[in-house]
């Protein structure tokens, strides 16, 4: 978009002053919004994975390397326990708990750091969700709402899927972590998935 705007600004097309002003404003807003995207895990991932960019999304190899580092840090669930503890120790954070707790803690630090720096973070985007520390691993003793196989298949039917697809994903370890909590009479689930669908 910025390239498109620049093209029209740089061409001597005799555009009216209001249009030139609009293009200048649009260019500035694009620049403000997308500056340092290589340090934002969400923008970096979307930009690298977008096939339209064909690997040329970032202006230099150095910025591309920053984006890759950002993504590697974002994939905490693939880290070994020692790596997670070392990372949290550097941040002065608590290093006790299960691996899932350490993953959540590390991700929270990254998101918190990004949200403090981001011009996009605003109160209007805030939603009331349970605190990270309230989530626990889902296991055989976890109390969940009664969901039958029929409910699950009904959900999958909307997307032309079969319950066997979900079973295959589970067996292929596509789901890395599943945690839940009950908050204000609602059950919340959080998961982390493998970056590649092997199922």
Short mmCIF file of C-alpha atoms in Angstrom, two decimals:
data_model
loop_
_atom_site.label_atom_id
_atom_site.label_comp_id
_atom_site.label_asym_id
_atom_site.label_seq_id
_atom_site.Cartn_x
_atom_site.Cartn_y
_atom_site.Cartn_z
CA UNK A 1 0.00 0.00 0.00
CA UNK A 2 2.82 2.39 0.91
CA UNK A 3 4.54 1.67 -2.44
CA UNK A 4 1.28 2.38 -4.27
CA UNK A 5 0.81 5.68 -2.42
CA UNK A 6 4.47 6.66 -3.04
CA UNK A 7 4.08 5.96 -6.75
CA UNK A 8 1.21 8.42 -7.01
CA UNK A 9 2.89 11.05 -4.84
CA UNK A 10 6.11 10.89 -6.87
CA UNK A 11 4.38 11.05 -10.25
CA UNK A 12 3.81 14.52 -11.61
CA UNK A 13 0.19 13.85 -12.48
CA UNK A 14 -1.16 17.30 -11.73
CA UNK A 15 -3.35 15.95 -8.94
CA UNK A 16 -5.41 18.50 -6.99
CA UNK A 17 -3.82 19.71 -3.72
CA UNK A 18 -6.48 17.94 -1.63
CA UNK A 19 -5.66 14.57 -3.23
CA UNK A 20 -1.92 15.09 -2.70
CA UNK A 21 -2.63 15.97 0.95
CA UNK A 22 -4.79 12.85 1.30
CA UNK A 23 -2.01 10.69 -0.19
CA UNK A 24 0.59 12.28 2.13
CA UNK A 25 -1.66 11.66 5.14
CA UNK A 26 -2.28 8.06 4.07
CA UNK A 27 1.46 7.50 3.61
CA UNK A 28 2.18 8.85 7.11
CA UNK A 29 -0.58 6.74 8.70
CA UNK A 30 0.72 3.58 6.97
CA UNK A 31 4.24 4.39 8.11
CA UNK A 32 3.12 4.99 11.72
CA UNK A 33 1.00 1.87 11.84
CA UNK A 34 3.52 -0.55 10.37
CA UNK A 35 6.82 0.78 11.65
CA UNK A 36 8.88 -1.88 13.45
CA UNK A 37 6.55 -4.69 12.35
CA UNK A 38 9.54 -7.01 12.48
CA UNK A 39 9.43 -6.74 16.29
CA UNK A 40 5.72 -7.54 16.54
CA UNK A 41 5.19 -11.33 16.54
CA UNK A 42 1.74 -11.10 14.97
CA UNK A 43 2.72 -8.79 12.09
CA UNK A 44 6.04 -10.59 11.54
CA UNK A 45 4.33 -13.97 11.26
CA UNK A 46 1.62 -12.67 8.91
CA UNK A 47 4.17 -10.89 6.72
CA UNK A 48 6.60 -13.81 6.43
CA UNK A 49 3.84 -16.34 5.75
CA UNK A 50 1.95 -14.19 3.22
CA UNK A 51 2.72 -15.75 -0.20
CA UNK A 52 2.24 -12.41 -1.96
CA UNK A 53 5.52 -11.12 -0.52
CA UNK A 54 7.59 -14.11 -1.76
CA UNK A 55 10.26 -13.41 0.86
CA UNK A 56 10.71 -9.72 -0.05
CA UNK A 57 8.47 -8.19 2.60
CA UNK A 58 11.29 -6.61 4.58
CA UNK A 59 13.63 -3.97 3.19
CA UNK A 60 16.85 -5.59 4.40
CA UNK A 61 18.24 -8.92 5.53
CA UNK A 62 18.89 -7.41 8.96
CA UNK A 63 15.21 -6.53 9.45
CA UNK A 64 14.19 -9.96 8.13
CA UNK A 65 16.52 -11.57 10.70
CA UNK A 66 14.88 -9.53 13.46
CA UNK A 67 11.47 -10.80 12.30
CA UNK A 68 12.68 -14.41 12.34
CA UNK A 69 14.13 -13.97 15.84
CA UNK A 70 10.82 -12.47 16.95
CA UNK A 71 8.96 -15.51 15.62
CA UNK A 72 11.37 -17.96 17.23
CA UNK A 73 10.81 -16.26 20.57
CA UNK A 74 7.05 -16.43 19.96
CA UNK A 75 7.22 -20.23 19.59
CA UNK A 76 7.95 -20.83 23.27
CA UNK A 77 6.02 -24.10 23.29
CA UNK A 78 8.76 -25.69 21.14
CA UNK A 79 11.50 -24.69 23.58
CA UNK A 80 13.07 -27.12 26.04
CA UNK A 81 12.36 -26.61 29.75
CA UNK A 82 15.90 -25.33 30.42
CA UNK A 83 15.59 -22.74 27.62
CA UNK A 84 12.28 -21.51 29.05
CA UNK A 85 13.72 -21.22 32.56
CA UNK A 86 16.82 -19.39 31.28
CA UNK A 87 14.63 -16.94 29.34
CA UNK A 88 12.38 -16.26 32.33
CA UNK A 89 15.39 -15.92 34.63
CA UNK A 90 16.76 -13.16 32.34
CA UNK A 91 13.44 -11.34 32.70
CA UNK A 92 13.51 -11.75 36.49
CA UNK A 93 10.34 -13.86 36.37
CA UNK A 94 9.26 -16.88 38.39
CA UNK A 95 10.70 -20.11 36.95
CA UNK A 96 8.70 -22.70 38.88
CA UNK A 97 5.76 -24.67 37.54
CA UNK A 98 4.93 -27.01 34.68
CA UNK A 99 6.19 -26.38 31.16
CA UNK A 100 2.74 -25.10 30.15
CA UNK A 101 2.96 -22.49 32.94
CA UNK A 102 6.40 -21.37 31.78
CA UNK A 103 5.22 -21.13 28.15
CA UNK A 104 2.23 -18.98 29.19
CA UNK A 105 4.48 -16.79 31.33
CA UNK A 106 7.03 -16.26 28.55
CA UNK A 107 4.32 -15.46 25.98
CA UNK A 108 2.71 -13.03 28.41
CA UNK A 109 5.99 -11.15 28.74
CA UNK A 110 6.32 -10.82 24.96
CA UNK A 111 2.70 -9.70 24.52
CA UNK A 112 2.92 -7.30 27.43
CA UNK A 113 6.13 -5.79 26.05
CA UNK A 114 4.58 -5.40 22.59
CA UNK A 115 1.33 -3.91 23.91
CA UNK A 116 3.24 -1.29 25.91
CA UNK A 117 5.07 -0.17 22.77
CA UNK A 118 2.23 -0.53 20.29
CA UNK A 119 0.34 2.55 19.11
CA UNK A 120 -2.54 0.19 18.27
CA UNK A 121 -3.17 -0.93 21.83
CA UNK A 122 -6.25 0.84 23.17
CA UNK A 123 -8.82 0.51 25.91
CA UNK A 124 -11.57 -0.03 23.34
CA UNK A 125 -9.97 -3.36 22.39
CA UNK A 126 -9.95 -4.66 25.97
CA UNK A 127 -12.13 -7.66 26.77
CA UNK A 128 -12.74 -9.29 30.11
CA UNK A 129 -10.96 -12.66 30.12
CA UNK A 130 -9.52 -14.79 32.92
CA UNK A 131 -5.98 -14.13 34.13
CA UNK A 132 -3.30 -16.41 32.68
CA UNK A 133 -2.52 -17.98 36.07
CA UNK A 134 -6.12 -19.28 36.41
CA UNK A 135 -5.71 -21.70 33.48
CA UNK A 136 -4.73 -25.31 34.22
CA UNK A 137 -3.82 -28.24 32.01
CA UNK A 138 -6.80 -30.26 30.78
CA UNK A 139 -6.57 -33.84 32.02
CA UNK A 140 -8.90 -36.66 33.10
CA UNK A 141 -9.83 -34.86 36.33
CA UNK A 142 -10.69 -31.53 34.64
CA UNK A 143 -14.37 -30.62 34.96
CA UNK A 144 -15.67 -29.39 31.61
CA UNK A 145 -19.21 -28.69 30.36
CA UNK A 146 -20.97 -31.82 29.16
CA UNK A 147 -20.15 -32.07 25.47
CA UNK A 148 -21.18 -35.21 23.66
CA UNK A 149 -19.83 -36.68 20.44
CA UNK A 150 -23.07 -35.49 18.83
CA UNK A 151 -22.33 -31.87 19.84
CA UNK A 152 -18.84 -32.12 18.39
CA UNK A 153 -20.05 -33.63 15.11
CA UNK A 154 -22.76 -30.96 14.88
CA UNK A 155 -20.05 -28.29 15.19
CA UNK A 156 -17.86 -29.98 12.56
CA UNK A 157 -20.82 -30.33 10.17
CA UNK A 158 -20.92 -26.53 9.83
CA UNK A 159 -17.42 -26.66 8.34
CA UNK A 160 -17.90 -29.86 6.31
CA UNK A 161 -15.55 -31.76 8.61
CA UNK A 162 -15.76 -35.13 10.30
CA UNK A 163 -14.90 -35.95 13.89
CA UNK A 164 -12.22 -38.31 12.57
CA UNK A 165 -10.35 -35.19 11.33
CA UNK A 166 -10.07 -34.00 14.93
CA UNK A 167 -8.91 -37.41 16.10
CA UNK A 168 -6.19 -37.42 13.41
CA UNK A 169 -5.03 -33.95 14.49
CA UNK A 170 -4.87 -35.09 18.11
CA UNK A 171 -2.94 -38.24 17.24
CA UNK A 172 -0.48 -36.28 15.08
CA UNK A 173 0.28 -34.03 18.09
CA UNK A 174 -1.03 -30.95 16.27
CA UNK A 175 -2.38 -29.81 19.64
CA UNK A 176 0.64 -29.07 21.83
CA UNK A 177 -1.02 -27.59 24.93
CA UNK A 178 -4.64 -27.38 26.10
CA UNK A 179 -5.60 -25.44 29.24
CA UNK A 180 -8.95 -24.42 30.71
CA UNK A 181 -10.56 -22.34 33.43
CA UNK A 182 -14.05 -21.38 34.55
CA UNK A 183 -14.67 -17.65 34.92
CA UNK A 184 -18.00 -15.86 35.45
CA UNK A 185 -19.90 -19.13 34.79
CA UNK A 186 -18.18 -19.56 31.42
CA UNK A 187 -15.56 -22.16 30.50
CA UNK A 188 -12.52 -20.82 28.65
CA UNK A 189 -10.08 -22.97 26.70
CA UNK A 190 -6.64 -21.97 25.46
CA UNK A 191 -4.50 -24.03 23.16
CA UNK A 192 -1.22 -23.92 21.36
CA UNK A 193 -0.89 -25.75 18.08
CA UNK A 194 1.94 -27.05 15.98
CA UNK A 195 2.85 -24.52 13.26
CA UNK A 196 2.49 -27.20 10.59
CA UNK A 197 -0.68 -29.23 10.19
CA UNK A 198 0.60 -32.80 10.05
CA UNK A 199 -2.88 -34.36 10.18
#
